[in-house]
mmCIF file of C-alpha atoms in Angstrom:
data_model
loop_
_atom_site.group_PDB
_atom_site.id
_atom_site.type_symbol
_atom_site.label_atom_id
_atom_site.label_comp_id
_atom_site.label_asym_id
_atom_site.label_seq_id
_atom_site.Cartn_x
_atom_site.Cartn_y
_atom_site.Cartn_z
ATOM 1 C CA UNK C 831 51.043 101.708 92.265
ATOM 2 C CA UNK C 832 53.856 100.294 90.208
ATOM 3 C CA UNK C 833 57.331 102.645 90.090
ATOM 4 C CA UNK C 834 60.789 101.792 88.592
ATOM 5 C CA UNK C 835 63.558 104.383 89.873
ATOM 6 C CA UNK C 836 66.761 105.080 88.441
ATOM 7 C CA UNK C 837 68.677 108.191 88.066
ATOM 8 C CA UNK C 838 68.191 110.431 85.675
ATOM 9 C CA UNK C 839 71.819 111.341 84.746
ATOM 10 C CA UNK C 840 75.504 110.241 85.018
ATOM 11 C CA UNK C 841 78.777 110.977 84.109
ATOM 12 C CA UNK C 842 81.877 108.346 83.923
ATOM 13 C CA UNK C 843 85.222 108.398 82.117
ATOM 14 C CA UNK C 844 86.142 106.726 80.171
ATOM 15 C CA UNK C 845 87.835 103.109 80.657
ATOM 16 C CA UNK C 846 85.967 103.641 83.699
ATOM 17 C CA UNK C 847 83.894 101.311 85.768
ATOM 18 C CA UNK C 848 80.232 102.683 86.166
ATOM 19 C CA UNK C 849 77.053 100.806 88.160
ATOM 20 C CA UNK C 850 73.769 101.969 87.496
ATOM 21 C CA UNK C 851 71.146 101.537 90.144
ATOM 22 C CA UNK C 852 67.309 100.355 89.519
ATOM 23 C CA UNK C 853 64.522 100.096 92.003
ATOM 24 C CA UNK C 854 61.222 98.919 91.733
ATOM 25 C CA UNK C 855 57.995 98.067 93.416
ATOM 26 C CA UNK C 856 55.351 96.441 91.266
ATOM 27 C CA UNK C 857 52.410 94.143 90.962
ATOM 28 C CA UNK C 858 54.194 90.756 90.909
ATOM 29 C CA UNK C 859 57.319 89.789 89.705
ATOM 30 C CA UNK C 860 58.146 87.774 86.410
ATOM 31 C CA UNK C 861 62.093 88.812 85.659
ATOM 32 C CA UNK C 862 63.905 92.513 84.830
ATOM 33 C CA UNK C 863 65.124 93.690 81.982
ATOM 34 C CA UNK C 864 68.116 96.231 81.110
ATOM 35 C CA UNK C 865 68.014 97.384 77.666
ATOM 36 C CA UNK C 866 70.299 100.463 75.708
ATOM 37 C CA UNK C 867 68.703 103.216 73.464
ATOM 38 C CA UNK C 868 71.629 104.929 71.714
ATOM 39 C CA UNK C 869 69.820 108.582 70.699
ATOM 40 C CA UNK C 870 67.462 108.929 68.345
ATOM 41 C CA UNK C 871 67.137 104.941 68.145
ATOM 42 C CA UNK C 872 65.212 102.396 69.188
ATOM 43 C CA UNK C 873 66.009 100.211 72.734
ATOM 44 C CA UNK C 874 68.433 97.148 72.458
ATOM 45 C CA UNK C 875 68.192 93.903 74.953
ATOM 46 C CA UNK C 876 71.072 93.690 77.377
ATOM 47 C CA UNK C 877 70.438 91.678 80.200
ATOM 48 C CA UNK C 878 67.425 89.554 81.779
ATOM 49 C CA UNK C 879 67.471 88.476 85.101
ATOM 50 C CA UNK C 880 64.800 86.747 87.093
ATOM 51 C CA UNK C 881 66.995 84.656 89.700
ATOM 52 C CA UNK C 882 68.963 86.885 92.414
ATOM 53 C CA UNK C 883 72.732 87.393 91.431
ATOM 54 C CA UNK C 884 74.894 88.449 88.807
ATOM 55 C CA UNK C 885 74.235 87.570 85.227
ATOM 56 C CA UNK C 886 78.071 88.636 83.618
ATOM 57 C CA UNK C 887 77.748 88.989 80.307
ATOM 58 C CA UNK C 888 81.099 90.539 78.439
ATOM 59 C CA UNK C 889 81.635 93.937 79.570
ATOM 60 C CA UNK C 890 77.967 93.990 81.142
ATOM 61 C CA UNK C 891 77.015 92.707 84.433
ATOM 62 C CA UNK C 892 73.951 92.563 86.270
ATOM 63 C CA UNK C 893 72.851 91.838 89.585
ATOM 64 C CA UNK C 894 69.281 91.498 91.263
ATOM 65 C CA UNK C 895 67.982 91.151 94.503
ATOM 66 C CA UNK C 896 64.295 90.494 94.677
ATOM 67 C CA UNK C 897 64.130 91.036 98.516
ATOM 68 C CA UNK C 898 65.229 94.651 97.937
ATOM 69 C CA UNK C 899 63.394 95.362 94.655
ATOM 70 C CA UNK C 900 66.854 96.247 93.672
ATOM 71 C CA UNK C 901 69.214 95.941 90.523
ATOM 72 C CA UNK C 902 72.134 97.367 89.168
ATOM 73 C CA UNK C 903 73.832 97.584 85.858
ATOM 74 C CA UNK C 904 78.076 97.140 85.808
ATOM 75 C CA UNK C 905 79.680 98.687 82.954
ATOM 76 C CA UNK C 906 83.383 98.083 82.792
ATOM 77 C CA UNK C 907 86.375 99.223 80.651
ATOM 78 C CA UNK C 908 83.911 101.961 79.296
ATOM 79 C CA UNK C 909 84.099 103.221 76.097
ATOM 80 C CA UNK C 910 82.781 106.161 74.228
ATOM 81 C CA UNK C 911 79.790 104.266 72.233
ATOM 82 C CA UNK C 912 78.471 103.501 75.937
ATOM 83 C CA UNK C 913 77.276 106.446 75.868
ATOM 84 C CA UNK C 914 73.332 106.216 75.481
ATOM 85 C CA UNK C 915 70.200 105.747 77.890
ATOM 86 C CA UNK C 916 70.205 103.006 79.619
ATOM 87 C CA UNK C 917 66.367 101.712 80.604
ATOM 88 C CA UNK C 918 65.276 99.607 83.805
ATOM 89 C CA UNK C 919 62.006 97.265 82.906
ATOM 90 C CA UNK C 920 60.092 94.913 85.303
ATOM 91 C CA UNK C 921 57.575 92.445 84.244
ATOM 92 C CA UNK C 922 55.077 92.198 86.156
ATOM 93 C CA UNK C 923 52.440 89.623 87.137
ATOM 94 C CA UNK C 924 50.424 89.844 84.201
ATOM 95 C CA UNK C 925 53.916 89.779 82.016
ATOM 96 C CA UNK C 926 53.848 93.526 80.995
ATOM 97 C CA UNK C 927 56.721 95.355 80.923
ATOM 98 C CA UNK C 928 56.767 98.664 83.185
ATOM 99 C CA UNK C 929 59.532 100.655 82.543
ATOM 100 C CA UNK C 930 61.701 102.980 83.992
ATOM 101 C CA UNK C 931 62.222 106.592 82.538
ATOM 102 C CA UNK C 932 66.039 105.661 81.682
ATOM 103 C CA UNK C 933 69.942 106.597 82.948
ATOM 104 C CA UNK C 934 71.686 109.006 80.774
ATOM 105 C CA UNK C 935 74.931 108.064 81.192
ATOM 106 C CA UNK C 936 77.565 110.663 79.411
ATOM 107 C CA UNK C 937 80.981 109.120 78.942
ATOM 108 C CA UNK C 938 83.895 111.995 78.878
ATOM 109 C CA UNK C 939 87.619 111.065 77.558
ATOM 110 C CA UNK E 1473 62.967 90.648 57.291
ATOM 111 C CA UNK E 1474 65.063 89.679 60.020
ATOM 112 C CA UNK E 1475 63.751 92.266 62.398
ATOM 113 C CA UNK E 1476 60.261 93.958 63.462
ATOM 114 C CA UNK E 1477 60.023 96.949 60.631
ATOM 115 C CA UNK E 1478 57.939 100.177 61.148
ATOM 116 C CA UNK E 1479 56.198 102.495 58.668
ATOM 117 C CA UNK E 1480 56.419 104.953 58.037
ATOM 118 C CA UNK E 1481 59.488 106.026 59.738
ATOM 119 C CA UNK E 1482 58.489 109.822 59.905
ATOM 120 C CA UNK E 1483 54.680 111.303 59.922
ATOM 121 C CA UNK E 1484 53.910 115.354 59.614
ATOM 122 C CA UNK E 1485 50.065 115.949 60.165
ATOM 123 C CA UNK E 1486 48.337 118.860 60.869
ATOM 124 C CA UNK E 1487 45.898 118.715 63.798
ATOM 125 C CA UNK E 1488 42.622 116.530 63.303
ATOM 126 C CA UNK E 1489 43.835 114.339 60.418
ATOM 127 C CA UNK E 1490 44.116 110.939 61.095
ATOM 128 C CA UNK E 1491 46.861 108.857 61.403
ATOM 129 C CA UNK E 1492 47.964 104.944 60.479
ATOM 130 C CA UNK E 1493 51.224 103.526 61.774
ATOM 131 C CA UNK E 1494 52.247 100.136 60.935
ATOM 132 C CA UNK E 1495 54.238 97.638 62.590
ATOM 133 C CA UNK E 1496 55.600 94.097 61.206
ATOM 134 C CA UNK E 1497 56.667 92.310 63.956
ATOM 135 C CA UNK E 1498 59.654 89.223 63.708
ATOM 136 C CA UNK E 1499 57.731 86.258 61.965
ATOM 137 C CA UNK E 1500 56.717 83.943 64.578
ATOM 138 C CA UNK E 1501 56.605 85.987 67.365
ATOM 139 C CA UNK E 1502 53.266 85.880 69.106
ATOM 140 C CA UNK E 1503 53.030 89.215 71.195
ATOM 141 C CA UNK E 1504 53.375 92.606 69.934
ATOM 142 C CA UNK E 1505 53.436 95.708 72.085
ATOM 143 C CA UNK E 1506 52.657 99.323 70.728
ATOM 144 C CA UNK E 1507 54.242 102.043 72.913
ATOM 145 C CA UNK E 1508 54.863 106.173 72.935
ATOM 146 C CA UNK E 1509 58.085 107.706 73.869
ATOM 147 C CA UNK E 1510 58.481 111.434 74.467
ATOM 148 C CA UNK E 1511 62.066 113.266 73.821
ATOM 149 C CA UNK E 1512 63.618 112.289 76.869
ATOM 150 C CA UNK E 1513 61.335 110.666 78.445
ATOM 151 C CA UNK E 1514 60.890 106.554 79.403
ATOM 152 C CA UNK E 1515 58.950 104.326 77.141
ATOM 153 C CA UNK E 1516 54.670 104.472 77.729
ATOM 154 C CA UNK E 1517 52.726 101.473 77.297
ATOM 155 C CA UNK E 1518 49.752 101.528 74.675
ATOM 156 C CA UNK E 1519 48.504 98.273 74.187
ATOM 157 C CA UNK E 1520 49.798 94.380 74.091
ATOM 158 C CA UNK E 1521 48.534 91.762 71.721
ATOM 159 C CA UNK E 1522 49.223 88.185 72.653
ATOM 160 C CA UNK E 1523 48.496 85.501 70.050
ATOM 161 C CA UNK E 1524 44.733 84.905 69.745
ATOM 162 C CA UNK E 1525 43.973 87.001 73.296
ATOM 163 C CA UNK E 1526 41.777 89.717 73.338
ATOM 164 C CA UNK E 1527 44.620 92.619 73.355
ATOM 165 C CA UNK E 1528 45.634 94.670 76.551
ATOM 166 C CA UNK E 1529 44.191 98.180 75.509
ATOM 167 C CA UNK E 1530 44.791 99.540 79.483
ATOM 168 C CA UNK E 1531 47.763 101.811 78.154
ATOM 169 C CA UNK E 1532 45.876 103.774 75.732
ATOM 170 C CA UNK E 1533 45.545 107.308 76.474
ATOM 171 C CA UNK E 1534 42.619 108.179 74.798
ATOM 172 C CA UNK E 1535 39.138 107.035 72.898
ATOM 173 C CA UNK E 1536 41.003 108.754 69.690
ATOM 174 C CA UNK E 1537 43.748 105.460 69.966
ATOM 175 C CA UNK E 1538 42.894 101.745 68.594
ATOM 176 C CA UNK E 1539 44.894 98.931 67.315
ATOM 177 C CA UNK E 1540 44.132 95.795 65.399
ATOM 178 C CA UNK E 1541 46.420 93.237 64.525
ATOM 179 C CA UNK E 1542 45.634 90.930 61.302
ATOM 180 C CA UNK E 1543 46.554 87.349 61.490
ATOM 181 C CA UNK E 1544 48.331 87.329 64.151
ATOM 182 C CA UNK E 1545 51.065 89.370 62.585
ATOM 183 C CA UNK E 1546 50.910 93.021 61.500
ATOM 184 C CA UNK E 1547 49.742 96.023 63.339
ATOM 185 C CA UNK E 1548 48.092 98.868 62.688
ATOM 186 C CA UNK E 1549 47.567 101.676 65.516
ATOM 187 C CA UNK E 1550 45.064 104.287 64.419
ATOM 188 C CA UNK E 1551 45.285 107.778 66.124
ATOM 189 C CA UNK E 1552 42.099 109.740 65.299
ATOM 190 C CA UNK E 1553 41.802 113.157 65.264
ATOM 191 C CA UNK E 1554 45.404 114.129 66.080
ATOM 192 C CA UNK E 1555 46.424 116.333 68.709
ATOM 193 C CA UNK E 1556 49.508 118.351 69.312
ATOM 194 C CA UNK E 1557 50.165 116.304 72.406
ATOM 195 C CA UNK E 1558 50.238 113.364 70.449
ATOM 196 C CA UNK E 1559 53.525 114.207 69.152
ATOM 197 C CA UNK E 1560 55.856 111.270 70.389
ATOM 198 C CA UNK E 1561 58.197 108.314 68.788
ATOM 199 C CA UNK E 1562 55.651 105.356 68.651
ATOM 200 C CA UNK E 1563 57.576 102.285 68.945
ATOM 201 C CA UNK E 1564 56.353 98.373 68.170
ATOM 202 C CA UNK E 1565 58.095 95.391 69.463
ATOM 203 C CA UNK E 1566 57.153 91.767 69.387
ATOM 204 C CA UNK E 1567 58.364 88.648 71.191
ATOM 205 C CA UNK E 1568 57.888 84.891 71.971
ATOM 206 C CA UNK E 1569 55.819 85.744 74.378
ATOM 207 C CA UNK E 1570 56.384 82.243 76.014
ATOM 208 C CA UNK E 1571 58.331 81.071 79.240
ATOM 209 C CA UNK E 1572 62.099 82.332 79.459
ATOM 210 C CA UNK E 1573 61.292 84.008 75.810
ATOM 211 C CA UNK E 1574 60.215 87.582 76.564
ATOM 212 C CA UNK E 1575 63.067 89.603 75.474
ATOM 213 C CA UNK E 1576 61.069 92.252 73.155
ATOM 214 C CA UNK E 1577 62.417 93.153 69.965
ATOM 215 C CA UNK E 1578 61.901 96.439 69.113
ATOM 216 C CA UNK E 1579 61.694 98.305 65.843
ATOM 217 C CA UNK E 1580 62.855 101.446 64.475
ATOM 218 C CA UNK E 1581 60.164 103.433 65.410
ATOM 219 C CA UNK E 1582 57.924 106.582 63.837
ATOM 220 C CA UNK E 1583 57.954 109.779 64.652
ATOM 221 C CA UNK E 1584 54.946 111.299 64.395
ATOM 222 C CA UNK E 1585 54.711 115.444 64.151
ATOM 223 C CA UNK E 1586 51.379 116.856 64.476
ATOM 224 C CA UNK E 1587 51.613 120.935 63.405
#
């Protein structure tokens, strides 16, 4: 079957440096996505990588390796409105999206 | 508009009614995904539309769900017969649906009560 891990909750400071993880094992492989839902709203684009590395992007980073089915998130110099979920997606071979249930992440002062 | 717009944003049935959500996706975007998200829960395919394709109806959760989109551009998902357990945020996004374009848009969403 087709799964997308991440954690379920975490907790940073803020000004803080925070990575959030990502794994996934699906049917085919055609890029991932990282995308922000503050609460109560819908999901914002962040990142899209389909090449391994690190796609830097402002305060936002992101890294894949498709060997290890593995991603991560970077947030850096946190600040208070980073607070929201923060959703793992893979598309797949047939270009669907399968998404992960989402990282809380609760920034404290 | 410049983004995909939902209506209506909130929906209160009581259970059995029917129910229409609409979805108007960013002009010229050729794919358009329906999906259901529980309070704290990750987002659940419905269905994908994709130009002139037959859609994707694999995600739908029931007989009581369809969708039909008109010209290529608006979307309607029909829930008959509503159940409790159809309470959810149903959210519509659309994209270019073409190579290096499939960054979905996504729009504001309905939330749909059913009493």
């Amino acid at each position: 079957g087709q799964n997308i891990d991440q954690p379920t909750e975490m907790t940073a400071t803020e000004g803080a440096i925070v990575q959030i993880n990502c794994t996934y094992q699906t049917s085919g492989f055609n890029g991932l996505f990282w995308y922000q839902q503050h609460a109560g709203e819908a999901p914002t684009f962040l990142s899209y990588n389909v090449l391994d590395g690190l796609e830097e992007k402002g305060r936002f980073s992101s890294f894949l390796s498709r060997s290890k089915g593995y991603s991560y998130l970077l947030l850096k110099e946190l600040q208070m409105k980073d607070s929201a979920s923060y959703l793992c997606a893979v598309m797949d071979s047939n270009y669907q999206l399968i998404w992960g249930a989402g990282t809380k992440l609760i920034i404290k002062p | 508009g410049a983004g995909v717009s939902q209506s209506p944003s909130n929906k209160v049935t009581e259970k059995g009614k029917d129910v229409e959500l609409r979805c108007d996706p960013i002009s010229g975007h050729t794919a358009l995904y329906w999906y259901r998200q529980s309070l704290g829960q990750g987002l659940e395919f419905l269905i994908y539309f994709q130009g002139n394709s037959a859609p994707d109806k694999s995600g739908l959760p029931s007989d009581r769900f369809s969708a039909e989109r008109t010209g290529g551009s608006v979307s309607t998902l029909t829930i008959q017969r509503t159940q409790q357990e159809d309470s959810a945020v149903y959210l519509c996004a659309s994209s270019f649906g073409t190579s290096g374009s499939y960054e979905q848009f996504f729009g504001p969403g309905t939330r749909l009560t059913v009493l």
